[in-house]
Short mmCIF file of C-alpha atoms in Angstrom, two decimals:
data_model
loop_
_atom_site.label_atom_id
_atom_site.label_comp_id
_atom_site.label_asym_id
_atom_site.label_seq_id
_atom_site.Cartn_x
_atom_site.Cartn_y
_atom_site.Cartn_z
CA MET K 44 0.72 1.58 15.72
CA GLY K 45 -3.05 1.98 15.72
CA PRO K 46 -4.92 3.76 12.93
CA GLU K 47 -5.75 6.95 14.84
CA GLN K 48 -2.16 7.40 16.02
CA TYR K 49 -0.91 6.64 12.51
CA ILE K 50 -3.12 9.23 10.81
CA GLU K 51 -2.32 11.86 13.44
CA THR K 52 1.38 11.25 12.80
CA ILE K 53 1.26 11.38 9.02
CA ARG K 54 -1.45 14.03 8.49
CA PRO K 55 0.98 16.99 8.67
CA LEU K 56 2.77 15.69 5.60
CA SER K 57 -0.39 16.22 3.57
CA TYR K 58 0.16 19.97 3.91
CA LYS K 59 2.71 22.17 2.15
CA ASN K 60 3.03 25.86 2.99
CA GLY K 61 -0.29 25.72 4.80
CA ILE K 62 -2.14 24.21 1.85
CA GLN K 63 -3.52 20.68 1.71
CA THR K 64 -2.17 18.46 -1.02
CA PRO K 65 -4.66 18.69 -3.93
CA ILE K 66 -6.86 15.65 -4.29
CA ALA K 67 -5.60 15.13 -7.86
CA VAL K 68 -2.03 14.87 -6.53
CA LEU K 69 -3.16 12.29 -3.98
CA ALA K 70 -4.76 10.27 -6.78
CA LEU K 71 -1.59 10.42 -8.89
CA GLY K 72 0.55 9.48 -5.90
CA LEU K 73 -1.68 6.53 -5.07
CA THR K 74 -1.58 5.13 -8.60
CA GLY K 75 2.19 5.52 -8.63
CA GLU K 76 2.69 3.76 -5.32
CA THR K 77 0.46 0.83 -6.25
CA GLY K 78 2.67 0.43 -9.32
CA GLU K 79 5.74 0.35 -7.06
CA VAL K 80 4.09 -2.36 -4.96
CA ASN K 81 3.57 -4.47 -8.07
CA ASP K 82 7.19 -3.95 -9.17
CA GLN K 83 8.29 -5.41 -5.85
CA LEU K 84 5.82 -8.28 -6.13
CA LEU K 85 7.47 -9.20 -9.44
CA LEU K 86 10.93 -9.20 -7.85
CA VAL K 87 9.73 -11.36 -4.96
CA ASP K 88 8.17 -13.79 -7.42
CA VAL K 89 11.37 -13.99 -9.49
CA HIS K 90 13.34 -15.00 -6.40
CA TYR K 91 10.66 -17.48 -5.39
CA ARG K 92 10.96 -19.21 -8.77
CA GLU K 93 14.75 -19.07 -8.55
CA HIS K 94 14.55 -20.69 -5.13
CA LYS K 95 12.56 -23.60 -6.53
CA GLY K 96 15.36 -24.15 -9.03
CA TYR K 97 18.03 -24.01 -6.34
CA VAL K 98 16.13 -26.53 -4.23
CA GLU K 99 16.25 -28.93 -7.17
CA LYS K 100 19.87 -28.44 -8.27
CA GLY K 101 21.49 -26.98 -5.16
CA PHE K 102 23.53 -23.80 -4.64
CA GLU K 103 26.94 -23.41 -6.28
CA SER K 104 28.53 -22.36 -3.00
CA ASP K 105 27.74 -21.16 0.51
CA GLU K 106 28.45 -17.62 -0.67
CA ASN K 107 25.95 -18.06 -3.47
CA ARG K 108 23.36 -19.30 -0.97
CA ALA K 109 23.98 -16.38 1.42
CA ASP K 110 23.78 -13.82 -1.40
CA PHE K 111 20.54 -15.29 -2.70
CA TYR K 112 18.78 -15.21 0.66
CA GLU K 113 20.08 -11.71 1.35
CA ARG K 114 18.53 -10.49 -1.91
CA CYS K 115 15.27 -12.26 -1.07
CA GLU K 116 15.10 -10.61 2.34
CA LYS K 117 15.81 -7.21 0.80
CA ASN K 118 13.03 -7.61 -1.76
CA VAL K 119 10.51 -8.52 0.93
CA ALA K 120 11.69 -5.59 3.07
CA ASP K 121 11.31 -3.25 0.09
CA LEU K 122 7.82 -4.63 -0.56
CA LYS K 123 6.84 -3.74 3.00
CA LEU K 124 8.10 -0.18 2.49
CA GLU K 125 6.16 0.19 -0.76
CA LEU K 126 3.02 -1.09 0.97
CA GLY K 127 3.63 1.61 3.57
CA ASP K 128 3.73 4.31 0.91
CA ALA K 129 0.46 3.02 -0.58
CA LEU K 130 -1.02 2.96 2.94
CA TRP K 131 0.02 6.59 3.44
CA TYR K 132 -1.80 7.85 0.36
CA THR K 133 -4.88 5.74 1.02
CA SER K 134 -5.08 6.80 4.67
CA ILE K 135 -4.65 10.49 3.85
CA PHE K 136 -7.30 10.18 1.15
CA LEU K 137 -9.79 8.54 3.53
CA ASP K 138 -9.01 11.13 6.19
CA ARG K 139 -9.59 13.91 3.67
CA ILE K 140 -13.08 12.66 2.81
CA GLY K 141 -13.97 12.15 6.47
CA PHE K 142 -13.94 8.37 6.78
CA PRO K 143 -13.47 7.14 10.41
CA MET K 144 -9.88 6.10 10.98
CA ASP K 145 -10.71 3.19 13.29
CA ALA K 146 -11.65 1.13 10.20
CA LEU K 147 -8.30 1.57 8.48
CA MET K 148 -6.46 -1.45 9.81
CA MET K 149 -9.16 -4.05 10.25
CA ASP K 150 -8.44 -7.51 8.95
CA ALA K 151 -10.13 -8.30 5.66
CA ALA K 152 -12.09 -11.11 7.31
CA CYS K 153 -13.64 -8.61 9.74
CA LEU K 154 -14.41 -5.80 7.33
CA GLU K 155 -17.86 -6.56 5.97
CA TRP K 156 -17.91 -3.84 3.35
CA PRO K 157 -17.15 -3.98 0.46
CA THR K 158 -17.95 -7.69 0.90
CA ARG K 159 -16.87 -8.96 -2.52
CA VAL K 160 -13.35 -7.58 -2.26
CA ALA K 161 -12.98 -8.73 1.33
CA GLN K 162 -14.02 -12.27 0.42
CA VAL K 163 -11.58 -12.47 -2.49
CA CYS K 164 -8.76 -11.34 -0.21
CA VAL K 165 -9.66 -13.86 2.47
CA ASP K 166 -10.10 -16.79 0.13
CA GLU K 167 -7.17 -16.25 -2.24
CA ALA K 168 -3.50 -15.83 -1.53
CA ASP K 169 -2.43 -15.15 -5.12
CA GLU K 170 -0.17 -12.11 -4.78
CA PHE K 171 -0.38 -11.30 -8.49
CA LYS K 172 -4.18 -11.20 -8.42
CA LEU K 173 -4.08 -9.01 -5.34
CA GLY K 174 -1.56 -6.74 -7.06
CA LEU K 175 -3.77 -6.39 -10.12
CA MET K 176 -6.79 -5.66 -7.92
CA LEU K 177 -4.73 -2.99 -6.16
CA SER K 178 -3.99 -1.29 -9.48
CA VAL K 179 -7.61 -1.54 -10.63
CA HIS K 180 -8.98 0.16 -7.52
CA ALA K 181 -6.29 2.87 -7.63
CA ALA K 182 -7.26 3.54 -11.25
CA ARG K 183 -10.91 3.82 -10.24
CA VAL K 184 -9.97 6.36 -7.59
CA ALA K 185 -8.08 8.34 -10.23
CA ASP K 186 -11.06 8.18 -12.58
CA VAL K 187 -13.47 9.51 -9.93
CA VAL K 188 -11.08 12.38 -9.17
CA LYS K 189 -10.58 13.14 -12.88
CA LYS K 190 -14.32 13.41 -13.49
CA SER K 191 -14.66 15.73 -10.51
CA GLU K 192 -11.66 17.94 -11.22
CA TRP K 193 -11.94 18.29 -15.00
CA HIS K 194 -15.38 17.13 -16.13
CA GLY K 195 -17.40 19.24 -13.72
CA LYS K 196 -19.02 16.29 -11.97
CA GLU K 197 -19.64 16.11 -8.23
CA LEU K 198 -17.07 14.02 -6.37
CA ASN K 199 -18.57 10.53 -6.10
CA LEU K 200 -17.88 9.87 -2.42
CA PRO K 201 -19.56 6.42 -2.20
CA SER K 202 -17.51 5.12 -5.14
CA LEU K 203 -14.33 6.77 -3.88
CA THR K 204 -14.80 5.36 -0.39
CA GLU K 205 -15.49 1.85 -1.66
CA ASP K 206 -12.34 1.78 -3.78
CA LEU K 207 -10.15 3.26 -1.05
CA LEU K 208 -11.45 0.71 1.45
CA SER K 209 -10.81 -2.03 -1.10
CA ILE K 210 -7.21 -0.85 -1.31
CA ILE K 211 -6.90 -0.98 2.48
CA ILE K 212 -8.19 -4.55 2.47
CA ILE K 213 -5.72 -5.57 -0.25
CA ILE K 214 -2.83 -3.93 1.61
CA ASN K 215 -3.84 -5.95 4.68
CA ARG K 216 -3.77 -9.16 2.65
CA LEU K 217 -0.49 -8.39 0.91
CA ALA K 218 1.04 -7.60 4.29
CA GLU K 219 0.02 -11.07 5.45
CA CYS K 220 1.55 -12.56 2.30
CA ALA K 221 4.79 -10.73 3.17
CA GLY K 222 4.74 -12.27 6.65
CA THR K 223 3.75 -9.12 8.50
CA THR K 224 0.77 -7.02 9.58
CA VAL K 225 -0.61 -3.69 8.43
CA GLU K 226 0.29 -2.30 11.86
CA GLU K 227 3.95 -3.12 11.22
CA ILE K 228 3.61 -1.62 7.73
CA ALA K 229 2.39 1.59 9.38
CA ASP K 230 5.31 1.54 11.85
CA LEU K 231 7.80 1.06 9.02
CA ASN K 232 6.21 3.89 7.06
CA VAL K 233 6.47 6.28 10.00
CA ALA K 234 10.09 5.24 10.61
CA LYS K 235 10.89 5.86 6.92
CA LEU K 236 9.28 9.29 7.04
CA ALA K 237 11.04 10.15 10.32
CA ALA K 238 14.39 9.37 8.69
CA ARG K 239 13.45 11.56 5.72
CA PHE K 240 12.24 14.42 7.96
CA PRO K 241 14.56 14.30 11.03
CA ASN K 242 13.27 17.66 12.34
CA GLY K 243 9.77 16.28 12.64
CA PHE K 244 6.50 16.76 10.83
CA VAL K 245 5.16 20.31 11.16
CA GLU K 246 1.66 20.99 9.96
CA ARG K 247 1.01 24.52 8.69
CA PRO K 248 -2.75 24.96 8.89
#
């Protein structure tokens, strides 16, 4: 699913009773979802380290082997779903501040700005570092929103945009680490939401 189709599909869910979700709620949701992504990264890493041990000593039985790989597959599948939730909040946020949607799903190697984050994501495949970067940028988004909502400062759109784009880049890279693409992450997210809202998404402007 392309970025424009994705945002058109999910945008109605950013409304409730005709009112847009407050920007502070989006910031809280984003920080929460990036935490969920990191929880899943930890589970995937635990099974990776367990697998190294099994390679050395062998599985106790075929049932043990089957159960282990089933749990591994579930953890990776859950990671993809959590990346989808983070993508939802980030996409809605960027849409809210008027950023063009055609930039949402570009590969990190193609997205020139912000260059430093893109280069780190291209050069390094350390999922833990990417996870920490994800949390850092989500926290920065929250800080910008906090200063605007409660400290009387003007919303810092350049800073907000840079951090949200950084999150998009990191989601792209983590999707690659999970053996998938951000387009598939978007498809999975829409499928998850469709199951949760079987009567469809109805925007109340």
